[in-house]
Tab-separated table of C-alpha atoms in Angstrom:
chain	number	residue	atom	x	y	z
A	1	UNK	CA	4.442	-9.049	9.535
A	2	UNK	CA	4.876	-7.288	6.209
A	3	UNK	CA	2.942	-9.972	4.343
A	4	UNK	CA	0.136	-9.808	6.924
A	5	UNK	CA	0.016	-6.055	6.375
A	6	UNK	CA	-0.321	-6.673	2.628
A	7	UNK	CA	-3.276	-8.966	3.350
A	8	UNK	CA	-4.879	-6.232	5.486
A	9	UNK	CA	-4.487	-3.590	2.782
A	10	UNK	CA	-5.714	-5.940	0.076
A	11	UNK	CA	-8.747	-6.989	2.122
A	12	UNK	CA	-9.624	-3.381	2.927
A	13	UNK	CA	-9.462	-2.395	-0.728
A	14	UNK	CA	-11.576	-5.361	-1.792
A	15	UNK	CA	-14.147	-4.642	0.929
A	16	UNK	CA	-14.566	-1.024	-0.203
A	17	UNK	CA	-14.086	-1.800	-3.902
A	18	UNK	CA	-11.034	0.461	-4.113
A	19	UNK	CA	-9.121	-0.358	-7.281
A	20	UNK	CA	-6.043	1.152	-8.844
A	21	UNK	CA	-2.961	-0.307	-10.478
A	22	UNK	CA	-0.640	1.631	-8.134
A	23	UNK	CA	-2.349	0.051	-5.128
A	24	UNK	CA	-1.971	-3.390	-6.716
A	25	UNK	CA	1.720	-2.736	-7.337
A	26	UNK	CA	2.266	-1.720	-3.712
A	27	UNK	CA	0.401	-4.751	-2.371
A	28	UNK	CA	2.429	-7.039	-4.656
A	29	UNK	CA	5.602	-5.338	-3.492
A	30	UNK	CA	4.672	-5.839	0.166
A	31	UNK	CA	4.047	-9.535	-0.510
A	32	UNK	CA	7.377	-9.837	-2.316
A	33	UNK	CA	9.181	-9.518	1.022
A	34	UNK	CA	8.487	-13.235	1.337
A	35	UNK	CA	10.879	-14.034	-1.500
A	36	UNK	CA	13.348	-11.185	-1.170
A	37	UNK	CA	16.892	-12.006	-0.179
A	38	UNK	CA	18.067	-8.378	-0.123
A	39	UNK	CA	16.060	-6.145	2.207
A	40	UNK	CA	17.902	-3.012	1.139
A	41	UNK	CA	17.083	-3.618	-2.525
A	42	UNK	CA	13.487	-4.470	-1.602
A	43	UNK	CA	13.124	-1.176	0.299
A	44	UNK	CA	14.579	0.787	-2.630
A	45	UNK	CA	12.070	-0.819	-4.990
A	46	UNK	CA	9.254	0.180	-2.651
A	47	UNK	CA	10.475	3.774	-2.527
A	48	UNK	CA	10.386	3.927	-6.330
A	49	UNK	CA	6.694	2.998	-6.623
A	50	UNK	CA	4.105	5.617	-7.555
A	51	UNK	CA	2.310	4.885	-4.277
A	52	UNK	CA	4.824	4.534	-1.463
A	53	UNK	CA	2.775	4.779	1.712
A	54	UNK	CA	5.633	6.591	3.379
A	55	UNK	CA	3.784	9.734	4.307
A	56	UNK	CA	3.891	11.096	0.782
A	57	UNK	CA	0.670	12.556	-0.615
A	58	UNK	CA	-1.421	10.150	-2.650
A	59	UNK	CA	-0.870	10.490	-6.397
A	60	UNK	CA	-3.804	12.393	-7.901
A	61	UNK	CA	-5.111	9.407	-9.845
A	62	UNK	CA	-5.090	7.220	-6.726
A	63	UNK	CA	-6.585	9.989	-4.587
A	64	UNK	CA	-9.496	10.193	-7.009
A	65	UNK	CA	-10.315	6.490	-6.463
A	66	UNK	CA	-10.597	6.745	-2.672
A	67	UNK	CA	-14.046	7.757	-1.407
A	68	UNK	CA	-13.829	11.039	0.503
A	69	UNK	CA	-15.258	9.549	3.683
A	70	UNK	CA	-12.552	6.821	3.659
A	71	UNK	CA	-9.567	8.944	2.713
A	72	UNK	CA	-8.082	9.510	6.180
A	73	UNK	CA	-8.653	5.895	7.156
A	74	UNK	CA	-7.129	4.618	3.902
A	75	UNK	CA	-4.035	6.803	4.243
A	76	UNK	CA	-3.566	5.718	7.859
A	77	UNK	CA	-3.856	2.048	6.917
A	78	UNK	CA	-1.580	2.512	3.926
A	79	UNK	CA	1.161	4.177	5.976
A	80	UNK	CA	0.848	1.622	8.759
A	81	UNK	CA	1.045	-1.299	6.341
A	82	UNK	CA	4.207	0.038	4.766
A	83	UNK	CA	5.845	0.960	8.072
A	84	UNK	CA	4.985	-2.275	9.905
A	85	UNK	CA	8.302	-3.786	8.859
A	86	UNK	CA	10.174	-1.038	10.666
A	87	UNK	CA	8.519	-1.627	14.044
């Protein structure tokens, strides 16, 4: 489910031409669940990213890249994609 969520976030960003290295790092992290053998370590790595998707405010530089009319939708998708593994 976590890898599917990464595909959703990646597809959304490509569709709306949203680009930022922190978003790329988070998407790569979400995909890395497929090769992780230590879920606890994987979760800690995710919490250390600039963009966590865990209800934290967007970093200013990422916030700037999100069109105003998509901001709420993006944040909702971001949080859902990160939390899907906990459902």
